[in-house]
Coordinates of C-alpha atoms and ligand atoms in Angstrom, one line a residue:
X1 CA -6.3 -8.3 -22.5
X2 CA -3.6 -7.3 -19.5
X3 CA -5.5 -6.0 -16.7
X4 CA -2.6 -6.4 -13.6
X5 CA -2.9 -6.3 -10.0
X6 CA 0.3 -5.0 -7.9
X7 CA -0.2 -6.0 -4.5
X8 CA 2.9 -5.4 -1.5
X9 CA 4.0 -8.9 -0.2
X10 CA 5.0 -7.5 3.2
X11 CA 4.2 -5.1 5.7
X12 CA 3.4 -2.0 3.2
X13 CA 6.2 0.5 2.0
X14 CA 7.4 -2.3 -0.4
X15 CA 7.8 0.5 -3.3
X16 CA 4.4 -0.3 -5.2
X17 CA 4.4 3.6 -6.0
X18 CA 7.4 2.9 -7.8
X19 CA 6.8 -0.2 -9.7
X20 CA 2.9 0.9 -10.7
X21 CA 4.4 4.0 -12.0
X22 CA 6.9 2.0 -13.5
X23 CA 4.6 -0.3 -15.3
X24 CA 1.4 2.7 -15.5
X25 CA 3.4 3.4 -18.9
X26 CA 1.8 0.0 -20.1
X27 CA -1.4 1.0 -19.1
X28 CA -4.5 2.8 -20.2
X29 CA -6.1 3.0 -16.2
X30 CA -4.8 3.1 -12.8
X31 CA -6.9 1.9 -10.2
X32 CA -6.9 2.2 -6.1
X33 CA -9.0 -0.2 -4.7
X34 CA -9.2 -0.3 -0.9
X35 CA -7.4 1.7 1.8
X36 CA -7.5 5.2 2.3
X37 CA -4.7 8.1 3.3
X38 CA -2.8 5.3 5.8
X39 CA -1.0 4.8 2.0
X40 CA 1.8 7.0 1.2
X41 CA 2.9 5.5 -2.3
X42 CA 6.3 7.5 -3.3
X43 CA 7.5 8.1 -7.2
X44 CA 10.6 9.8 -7.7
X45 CA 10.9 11.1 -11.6
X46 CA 13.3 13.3 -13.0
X47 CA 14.1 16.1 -10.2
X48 CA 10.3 15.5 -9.0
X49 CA 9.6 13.4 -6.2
X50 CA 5.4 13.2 -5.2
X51 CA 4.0 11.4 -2.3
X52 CA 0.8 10.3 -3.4
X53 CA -2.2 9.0 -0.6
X54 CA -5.5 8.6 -2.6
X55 CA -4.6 9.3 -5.8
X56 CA -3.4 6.5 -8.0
X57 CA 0.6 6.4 -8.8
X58 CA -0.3 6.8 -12.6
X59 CA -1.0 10.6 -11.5
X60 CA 2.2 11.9 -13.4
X61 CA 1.4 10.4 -16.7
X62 CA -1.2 13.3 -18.4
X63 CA -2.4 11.0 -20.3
X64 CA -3.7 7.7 -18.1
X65 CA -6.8 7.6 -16.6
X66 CA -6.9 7.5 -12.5
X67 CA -9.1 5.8 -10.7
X68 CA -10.5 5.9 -6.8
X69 CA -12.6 2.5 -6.4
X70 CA -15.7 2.0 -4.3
X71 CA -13.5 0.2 -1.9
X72 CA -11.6 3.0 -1.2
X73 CA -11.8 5.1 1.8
X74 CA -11.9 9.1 1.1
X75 CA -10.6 11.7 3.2
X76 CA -12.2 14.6 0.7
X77 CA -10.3 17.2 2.2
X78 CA -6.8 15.4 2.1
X79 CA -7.7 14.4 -1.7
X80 CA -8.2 18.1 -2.9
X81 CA -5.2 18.9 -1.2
X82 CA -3.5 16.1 -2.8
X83 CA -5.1 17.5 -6.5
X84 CA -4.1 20.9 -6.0
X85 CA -0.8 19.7 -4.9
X86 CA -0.3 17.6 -8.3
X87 CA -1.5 20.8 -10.4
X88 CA 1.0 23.2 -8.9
X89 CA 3.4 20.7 -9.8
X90 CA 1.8 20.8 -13.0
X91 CA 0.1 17.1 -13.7
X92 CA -3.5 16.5 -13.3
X93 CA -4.4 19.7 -15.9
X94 CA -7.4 18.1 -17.5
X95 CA -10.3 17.3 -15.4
X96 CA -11.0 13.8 -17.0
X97 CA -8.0 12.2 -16.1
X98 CA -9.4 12.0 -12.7
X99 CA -12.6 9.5 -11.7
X100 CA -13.9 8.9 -8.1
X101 CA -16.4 6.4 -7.2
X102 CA -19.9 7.7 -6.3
X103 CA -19.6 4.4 -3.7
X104 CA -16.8 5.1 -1.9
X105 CA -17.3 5.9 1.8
X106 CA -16.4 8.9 3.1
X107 CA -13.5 9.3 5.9
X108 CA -15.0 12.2 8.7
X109 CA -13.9 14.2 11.3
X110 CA -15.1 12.2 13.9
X111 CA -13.7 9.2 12.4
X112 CA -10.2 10.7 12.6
X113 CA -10.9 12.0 16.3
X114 CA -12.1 7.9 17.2
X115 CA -9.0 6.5 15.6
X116 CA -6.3 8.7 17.5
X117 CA -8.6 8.7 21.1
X118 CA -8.9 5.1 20.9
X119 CA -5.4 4.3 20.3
X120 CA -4.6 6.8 23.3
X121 CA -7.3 5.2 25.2
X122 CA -6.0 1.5 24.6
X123 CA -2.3 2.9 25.8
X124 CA 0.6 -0.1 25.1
X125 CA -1.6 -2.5 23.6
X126 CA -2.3 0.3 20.9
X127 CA -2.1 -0.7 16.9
X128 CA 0.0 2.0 16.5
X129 CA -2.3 3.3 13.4
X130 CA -1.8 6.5 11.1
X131 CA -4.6 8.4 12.5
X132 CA -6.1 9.0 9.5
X133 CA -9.6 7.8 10.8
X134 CA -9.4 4.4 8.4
X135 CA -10.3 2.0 11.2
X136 CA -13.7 3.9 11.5
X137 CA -14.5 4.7 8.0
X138 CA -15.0 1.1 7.5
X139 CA -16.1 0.4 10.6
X140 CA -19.4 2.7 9.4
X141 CA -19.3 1.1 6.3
X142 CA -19.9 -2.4 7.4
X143 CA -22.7 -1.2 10.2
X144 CA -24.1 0.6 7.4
X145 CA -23.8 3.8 9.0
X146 CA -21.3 4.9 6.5
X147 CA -22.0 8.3 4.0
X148 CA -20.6 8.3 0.8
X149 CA -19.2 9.8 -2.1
X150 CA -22.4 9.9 -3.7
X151 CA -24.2 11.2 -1.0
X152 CA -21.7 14.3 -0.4
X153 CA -22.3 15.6 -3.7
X154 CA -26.2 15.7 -2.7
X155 CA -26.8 18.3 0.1
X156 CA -29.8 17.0 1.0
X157 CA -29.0 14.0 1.3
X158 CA -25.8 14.5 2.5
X159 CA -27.3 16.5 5.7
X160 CA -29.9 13.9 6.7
X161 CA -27.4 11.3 7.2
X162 CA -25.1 13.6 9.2
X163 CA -27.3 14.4 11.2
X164 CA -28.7 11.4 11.7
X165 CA -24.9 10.0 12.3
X166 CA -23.6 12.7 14.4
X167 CA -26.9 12.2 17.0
X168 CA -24.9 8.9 17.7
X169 CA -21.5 9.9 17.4
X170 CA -21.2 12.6 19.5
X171 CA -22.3 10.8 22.8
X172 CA -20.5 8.4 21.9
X173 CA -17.3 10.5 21.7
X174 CA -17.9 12.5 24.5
X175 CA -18.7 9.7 27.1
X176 CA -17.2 7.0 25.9
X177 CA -14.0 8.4 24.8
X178 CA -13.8 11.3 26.5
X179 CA -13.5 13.8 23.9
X180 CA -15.5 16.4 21.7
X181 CA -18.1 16.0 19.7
X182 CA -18.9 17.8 16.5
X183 CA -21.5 21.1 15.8
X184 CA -23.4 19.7 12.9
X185 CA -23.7 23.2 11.0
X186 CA -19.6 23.4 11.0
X187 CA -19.1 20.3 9.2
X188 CA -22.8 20.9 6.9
X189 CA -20.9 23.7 5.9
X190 CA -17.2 22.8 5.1
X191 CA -17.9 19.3 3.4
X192 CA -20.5 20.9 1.3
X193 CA -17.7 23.3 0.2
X194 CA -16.0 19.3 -0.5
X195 CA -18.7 18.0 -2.7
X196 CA -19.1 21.4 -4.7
X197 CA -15.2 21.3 -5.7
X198 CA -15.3 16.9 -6.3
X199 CA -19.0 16.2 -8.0
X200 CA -17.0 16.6 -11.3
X201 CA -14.8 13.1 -10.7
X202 CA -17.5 11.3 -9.5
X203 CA -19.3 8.9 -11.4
X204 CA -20.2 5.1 -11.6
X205 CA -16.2 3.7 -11.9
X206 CA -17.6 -0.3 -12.6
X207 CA -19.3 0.8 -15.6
X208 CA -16.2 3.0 -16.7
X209 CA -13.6 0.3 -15.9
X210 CA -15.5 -2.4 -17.7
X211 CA -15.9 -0.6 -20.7
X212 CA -12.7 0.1 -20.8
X213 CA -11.8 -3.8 -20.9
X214 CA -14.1 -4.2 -23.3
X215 CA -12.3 -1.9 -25.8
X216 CA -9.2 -3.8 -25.0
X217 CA -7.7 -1.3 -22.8
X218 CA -5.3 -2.5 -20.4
X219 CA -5.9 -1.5 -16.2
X220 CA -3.3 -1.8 -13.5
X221 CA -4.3 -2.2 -10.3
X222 CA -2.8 -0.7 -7.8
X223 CA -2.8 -2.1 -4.0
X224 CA -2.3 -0.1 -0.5
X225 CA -1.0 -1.7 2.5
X226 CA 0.6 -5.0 2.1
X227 CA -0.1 -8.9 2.6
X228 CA 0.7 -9.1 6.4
X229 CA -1.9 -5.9 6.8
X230 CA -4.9 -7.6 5.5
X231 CA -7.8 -7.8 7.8
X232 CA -8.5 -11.3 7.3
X233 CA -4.8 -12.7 6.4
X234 CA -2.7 -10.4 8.5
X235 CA -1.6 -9.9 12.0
X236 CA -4.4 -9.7 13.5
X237 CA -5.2 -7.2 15.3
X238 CA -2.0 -5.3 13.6
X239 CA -3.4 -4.8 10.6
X240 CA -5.7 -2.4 8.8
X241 CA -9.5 -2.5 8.1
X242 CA -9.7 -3.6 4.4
X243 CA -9.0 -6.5 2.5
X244 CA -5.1 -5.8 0.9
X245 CA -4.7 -9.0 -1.2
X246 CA -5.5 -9.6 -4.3
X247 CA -9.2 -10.7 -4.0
X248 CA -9.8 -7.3 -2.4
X249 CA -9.2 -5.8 -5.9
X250 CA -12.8 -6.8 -7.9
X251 CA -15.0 -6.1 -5.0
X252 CA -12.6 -2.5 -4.5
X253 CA -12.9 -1.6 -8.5
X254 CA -16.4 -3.9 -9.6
X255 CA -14.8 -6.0 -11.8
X256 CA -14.7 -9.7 -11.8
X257 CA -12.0 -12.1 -11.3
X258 CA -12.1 -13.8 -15.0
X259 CA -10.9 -10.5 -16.2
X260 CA -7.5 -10.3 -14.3
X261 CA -4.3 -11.9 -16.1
X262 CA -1.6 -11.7 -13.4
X263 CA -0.6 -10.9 -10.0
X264 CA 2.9 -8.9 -9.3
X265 CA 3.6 -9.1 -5.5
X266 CA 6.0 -6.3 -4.6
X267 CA 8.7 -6.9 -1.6
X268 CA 11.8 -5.2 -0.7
X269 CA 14.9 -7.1 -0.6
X270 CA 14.7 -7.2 3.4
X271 CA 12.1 -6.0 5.7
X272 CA 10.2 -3.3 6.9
X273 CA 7.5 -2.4 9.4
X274 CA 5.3 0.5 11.4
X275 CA 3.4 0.7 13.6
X276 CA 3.0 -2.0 16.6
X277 CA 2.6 -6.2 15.8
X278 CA 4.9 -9.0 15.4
X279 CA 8.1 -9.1 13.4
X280 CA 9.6 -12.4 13.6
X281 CA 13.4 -11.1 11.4
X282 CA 13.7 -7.2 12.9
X283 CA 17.1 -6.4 14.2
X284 CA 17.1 -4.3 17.1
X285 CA 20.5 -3.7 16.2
X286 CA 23.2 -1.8 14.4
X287 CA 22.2 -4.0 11.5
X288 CA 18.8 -3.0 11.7
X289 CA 20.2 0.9 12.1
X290 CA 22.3 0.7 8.8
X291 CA 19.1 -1.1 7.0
X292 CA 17.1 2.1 8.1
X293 CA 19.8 4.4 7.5
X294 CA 21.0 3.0 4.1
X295 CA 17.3 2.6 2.9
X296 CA 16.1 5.9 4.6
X297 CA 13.0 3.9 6.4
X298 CA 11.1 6.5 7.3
X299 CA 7.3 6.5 7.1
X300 CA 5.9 8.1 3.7
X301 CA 2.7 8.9 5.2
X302 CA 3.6 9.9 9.0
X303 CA 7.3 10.0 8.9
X304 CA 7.9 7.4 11.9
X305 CA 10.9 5.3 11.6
X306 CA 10.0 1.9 9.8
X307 CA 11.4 -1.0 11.5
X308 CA 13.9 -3.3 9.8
X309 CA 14.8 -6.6 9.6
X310 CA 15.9 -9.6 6.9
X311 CA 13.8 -11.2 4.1
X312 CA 11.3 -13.3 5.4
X313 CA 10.4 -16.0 3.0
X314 CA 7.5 -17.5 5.6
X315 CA 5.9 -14.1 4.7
X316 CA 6.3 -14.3 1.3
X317 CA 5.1 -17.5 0.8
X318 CA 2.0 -16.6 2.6
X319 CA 1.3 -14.0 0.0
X320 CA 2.2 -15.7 -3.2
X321 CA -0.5 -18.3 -1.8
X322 CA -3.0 -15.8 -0.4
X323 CA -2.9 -13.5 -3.8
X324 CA -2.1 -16.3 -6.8
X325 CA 1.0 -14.3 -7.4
X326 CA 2.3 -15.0 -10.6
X327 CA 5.5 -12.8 -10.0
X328 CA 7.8 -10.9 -7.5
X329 CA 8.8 -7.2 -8.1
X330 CA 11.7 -7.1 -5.7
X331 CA 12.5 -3.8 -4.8
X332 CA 15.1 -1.8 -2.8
X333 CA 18.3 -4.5 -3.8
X334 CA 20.9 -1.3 -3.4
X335 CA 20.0 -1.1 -0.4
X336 CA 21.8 -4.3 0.8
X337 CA 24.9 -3.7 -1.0
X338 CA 28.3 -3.4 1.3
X339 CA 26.9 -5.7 3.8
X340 CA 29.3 -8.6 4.3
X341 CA 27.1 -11.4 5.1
X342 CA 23.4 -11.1 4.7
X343 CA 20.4 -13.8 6.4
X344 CA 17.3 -14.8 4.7
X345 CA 14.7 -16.2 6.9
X346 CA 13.5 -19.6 5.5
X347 CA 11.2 -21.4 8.3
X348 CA 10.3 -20.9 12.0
X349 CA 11.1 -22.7 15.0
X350 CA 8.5 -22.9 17.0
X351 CA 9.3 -25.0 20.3
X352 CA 10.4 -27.7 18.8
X353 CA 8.4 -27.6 15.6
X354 CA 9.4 -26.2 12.4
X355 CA 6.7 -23.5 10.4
X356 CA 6.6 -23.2 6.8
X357 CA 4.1 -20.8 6.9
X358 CA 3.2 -17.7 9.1
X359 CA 1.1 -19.4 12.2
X360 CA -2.5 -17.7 12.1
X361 CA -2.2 -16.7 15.9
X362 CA 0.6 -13.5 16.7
X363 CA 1.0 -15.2 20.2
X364 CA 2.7 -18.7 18.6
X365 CA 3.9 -15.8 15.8
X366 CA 5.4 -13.9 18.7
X367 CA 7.9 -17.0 20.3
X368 CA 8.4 -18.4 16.6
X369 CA 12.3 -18.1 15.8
X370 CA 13.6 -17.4 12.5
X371 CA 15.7 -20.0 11.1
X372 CA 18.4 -18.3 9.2
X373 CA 20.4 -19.6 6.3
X374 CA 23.5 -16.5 5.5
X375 CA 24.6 -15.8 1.6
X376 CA 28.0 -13.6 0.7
X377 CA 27.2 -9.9 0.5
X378 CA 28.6 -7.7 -2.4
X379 CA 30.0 -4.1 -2.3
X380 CA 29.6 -1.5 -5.0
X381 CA 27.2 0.8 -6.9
X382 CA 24.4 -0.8 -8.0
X383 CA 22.2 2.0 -9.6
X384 CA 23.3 2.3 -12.9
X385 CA 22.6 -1.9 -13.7
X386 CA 19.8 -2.1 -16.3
X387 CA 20.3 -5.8 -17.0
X388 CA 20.1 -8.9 -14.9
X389 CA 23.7 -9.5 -15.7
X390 CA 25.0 -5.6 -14.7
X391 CA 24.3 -6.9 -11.0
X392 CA 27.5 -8.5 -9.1
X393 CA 27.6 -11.9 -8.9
X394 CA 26.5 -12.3 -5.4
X395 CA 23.3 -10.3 -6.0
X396 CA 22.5 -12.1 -9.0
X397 CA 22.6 -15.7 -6.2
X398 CA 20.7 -13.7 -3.7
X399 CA 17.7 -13.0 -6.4
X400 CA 18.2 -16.8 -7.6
X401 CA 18.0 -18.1 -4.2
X402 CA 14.9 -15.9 -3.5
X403 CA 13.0 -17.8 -6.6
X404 CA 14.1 -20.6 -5.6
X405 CA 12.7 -20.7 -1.9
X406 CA 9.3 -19.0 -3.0
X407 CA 8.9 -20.9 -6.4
X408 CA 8.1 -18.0 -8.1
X409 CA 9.9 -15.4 -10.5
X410 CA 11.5 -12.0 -9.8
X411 CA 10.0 -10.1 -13.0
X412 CA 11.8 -7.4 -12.2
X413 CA 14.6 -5.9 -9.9
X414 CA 14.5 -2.2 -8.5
X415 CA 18.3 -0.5 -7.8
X416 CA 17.1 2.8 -6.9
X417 CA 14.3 4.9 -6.1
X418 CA 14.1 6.6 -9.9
X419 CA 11.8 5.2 -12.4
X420 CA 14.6 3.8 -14.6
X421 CA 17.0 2.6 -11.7
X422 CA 14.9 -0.7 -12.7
X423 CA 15.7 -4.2 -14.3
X424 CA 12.4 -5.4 -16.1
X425 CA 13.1 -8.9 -16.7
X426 CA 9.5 -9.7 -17.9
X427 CA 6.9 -6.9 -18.7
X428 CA 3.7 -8.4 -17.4
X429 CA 1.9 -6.3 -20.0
X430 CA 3.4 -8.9 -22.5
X431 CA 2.5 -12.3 -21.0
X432 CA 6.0 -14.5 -21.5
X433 CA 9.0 -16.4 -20.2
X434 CA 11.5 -14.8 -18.1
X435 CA 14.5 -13.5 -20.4
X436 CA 17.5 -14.3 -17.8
Ligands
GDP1 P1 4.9 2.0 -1.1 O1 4.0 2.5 0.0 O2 4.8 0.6 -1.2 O3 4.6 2.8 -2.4 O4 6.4 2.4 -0.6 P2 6.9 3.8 0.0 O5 6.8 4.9 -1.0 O6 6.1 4.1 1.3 O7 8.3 3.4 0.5 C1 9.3 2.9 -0.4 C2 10.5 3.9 -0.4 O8 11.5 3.3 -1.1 C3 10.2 5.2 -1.2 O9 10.9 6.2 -0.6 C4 10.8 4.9 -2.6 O10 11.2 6.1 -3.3 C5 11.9 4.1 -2.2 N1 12.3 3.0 -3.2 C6 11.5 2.3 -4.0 N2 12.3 1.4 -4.7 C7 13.6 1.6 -4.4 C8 14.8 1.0 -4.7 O11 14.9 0.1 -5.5 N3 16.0 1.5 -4.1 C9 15.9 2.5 -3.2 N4 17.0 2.9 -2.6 N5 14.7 3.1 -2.9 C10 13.6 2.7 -3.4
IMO2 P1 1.4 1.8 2.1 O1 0.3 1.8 1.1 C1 2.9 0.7 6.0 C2 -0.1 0.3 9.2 C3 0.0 1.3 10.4 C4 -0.6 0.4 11.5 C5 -1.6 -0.5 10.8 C6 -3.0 0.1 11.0 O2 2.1 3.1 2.0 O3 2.2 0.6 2.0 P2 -4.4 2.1 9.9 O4 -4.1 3.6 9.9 O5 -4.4 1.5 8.5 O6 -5.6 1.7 10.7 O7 -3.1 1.4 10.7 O8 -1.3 -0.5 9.4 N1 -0.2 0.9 7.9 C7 0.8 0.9 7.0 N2 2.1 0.5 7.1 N3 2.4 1.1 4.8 C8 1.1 1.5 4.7 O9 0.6 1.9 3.5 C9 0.3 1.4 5.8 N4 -1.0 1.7 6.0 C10 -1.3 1.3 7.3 O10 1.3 1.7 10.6 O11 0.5 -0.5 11.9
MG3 MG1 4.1 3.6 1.8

């Protein structure tokens, strides 16, 4: 039994599209478990690069099995874009490969129109969210106000609670947010059309998953968001609505803890943010401009310029702690070749106290000072290094030095964005030591 979660250590945009495609070739099913169309999950393949939102990073295997959890959020119109998109590109031919979860709640209209008027309405102190309407969606969900999957491929159903939603929402809209409300025939009409076109891929994905185990078959996964994002761990109130560690992943997919066998945190060699919140390492300067420029950090899913900064170890110790990690995927390493010196973050100051870990409150966060330690740079190409050994000498310390500060392994070492621009220095599918 190998059934692997792949979680991001940071801020999101680790590369977890890469490494779950990466390792989906191990695998029998892909699974998204919470999070909604804030993902943008990026897999670059031959010529073909795809940007996937909603629908697992196994898409561009035929033959693996996707699957959109219960603790998903769905936006059904972005997700039969995003399936019409794959089949013009040629994947996703066979209906089967496909499974959504009759329990996963529904992202709206009017939850999309909340998110972006409330972030205009809260001005600076805004989140800075995707406007994708996530924030909402579970918002619903938790009042129990939410409509469902299930519940969209039932027109009956699906009209009473609409109706019996949009009687609330649309005051609340118009007066407290000062926008429009919504004419209940419009959206009857057009999400019918939804649940017509996705009744096919919906179905009851605990029982499917957990048969699958029992046959043996191996499941990856896959996480949205990162760590610091977490509703409960994060930055709070920078962070998103679901639960992105570890745990989140057998409530999000109904399995149970006792059947998972590791947990791959993925972090990039440095660091990366959007959106607003604290970030103790980012440079706000030409450092910071050559990270972004180098590692072209630019949003996958709304294109705004990711913020940069060193490796934080604070941060990453926090998540090998919060999600049991039982190894690092550390991505993006190219991207730090031909600086001279580079900084890892190893503790805090704050005042005159020293933090091992990431204070719970962002206003000690906010006046914490990173307390830098500096390790020689290397220069070259780095892409074309498929073994531990290919890397220069200096990278090979700076990987070393990582394990050693977090206590945990680097199982494998990304050089590029391309699924074989990778160093797998222990395949999690086949549980044993590290090889170098
Ligand atoms: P995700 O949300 O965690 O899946 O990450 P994103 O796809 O949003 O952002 C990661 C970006 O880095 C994507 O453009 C990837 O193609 C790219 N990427 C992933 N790994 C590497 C790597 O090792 N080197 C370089 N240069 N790019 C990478
Ligand atoms: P992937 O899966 C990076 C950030 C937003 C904002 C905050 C809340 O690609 O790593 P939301 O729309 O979720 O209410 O926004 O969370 N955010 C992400 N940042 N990667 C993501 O996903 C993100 N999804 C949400 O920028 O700061
Ligand atoms: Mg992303």
């Amino acid at each position: 039994m190998a059934n692997i979660i792949v979680i991001g250590m940071q801020w999101g945009d680790e590369g977890k599209g890469k490494i779950v495609d990466l390792l989906t070739e191990f695998a029998h099913v892909v699974v998204r478990f919470q999070g909604g169309n804030n993902a943008g999950h990026t897999v670059v393949v031959g010529q073909q690069k795809v940007i996937l939102h909603l629908i697992p990073s196994g898409a561009l295997y035929p033959q693996k099995k996707c699957v959109i959890g219960n603790g998903v959020v769905v936006d059904p119109q972005v997700l039969l874009a995003e399936i019409d998109e794959l089949q013009k590109r040629g994947y996703f031919k066979d209906d089967d490969q496909l499974l959504i979860s009759e329990d996963a709640h529904l992202i709206m209209p009017y939850h999309r129109r909340m998110d972006v008027a409330r972030e205009r309405m809260k001005g600076e102190g805004k989140i800075g969210t995707t406007g994708r309407g996530i924030g909402p969606a579970y918002e619903d969900k938790v009042a129990r106000d939410g409509i469902r999957v299930g519940d969209l491929c039932n027109p009956k159903i699906f009209r009473k609670k609409l109706e019996a939603t949009l009687a609330f929402k649309n005051p609340c809209l118009e007066t407290c947010l000062q926008d429009k409300g919504f004419n209940l025939e419009t959206i009857f009409q057009e999400y019918n059309g939804y649940g017509e076109r996705l009744k096919k891929y919906v179905t009851d994905i605990s029982v499917f998953i957990n048969n699958r185990i029992k046959e043996g078959q191996h499941i990856l996964l896959e996480g949205a968001q990162g760590t610091h994002l977490d509703v409960d761990h994060g930055t709070y109130p920078f962070v998103t609505s679901s639960n992105t560690v570890a745990g989140g992943a057998c409530t999000g997919a109904g399995i149970g803890p006792t059947k998972i066998t590791e947990v791959i945190g993925v972090s990039k060699a440095y660091t990366t943010r959007v959106g607003e919140g604290p970030f103790p390492t980012e440079l706000k300067d030409e450092v910071g401009e050559r990270m972004r420029e180098r590692g072209r950090e630019f949003g996958a899913t709304t294109g705004r310029p990711r913020r940069c900064g060193w490796l934080d170890i604070p941060l990453l110790r926090d998540a090998i702690r919060l999600n049991g990690l039982t190894g690092i995927a550390l991505t993006k390493m190219d991207v730090l070749s031909e600086f001279e010196t580079l900084k890892i973050c190893t503790s805090y100051r704050h005042r005159d106290e020293r933090c091992q870990e990431v204070p719970s409150s962002i206003e000690v966060l906010q006046e914490c000072v990173p307390a830098y330690e500096e390790i020689p740079g290397w220069k070259g190409e780095m892409r074309n290094a498929r073994d531990f050994k290919d890397l220069p000498p200096q990278a090979q310390d700076y990987v070393r030095r990582i394990e050693e500060l977090t206590a945990t392994e680097v199982i494998l070492v990304s050089v590029g964005e391309r699924r074989e621009e990778t160093i797998l220095r222990r395949n999690p599918f086949e549980r044993g030591p590290c090889l170098s």
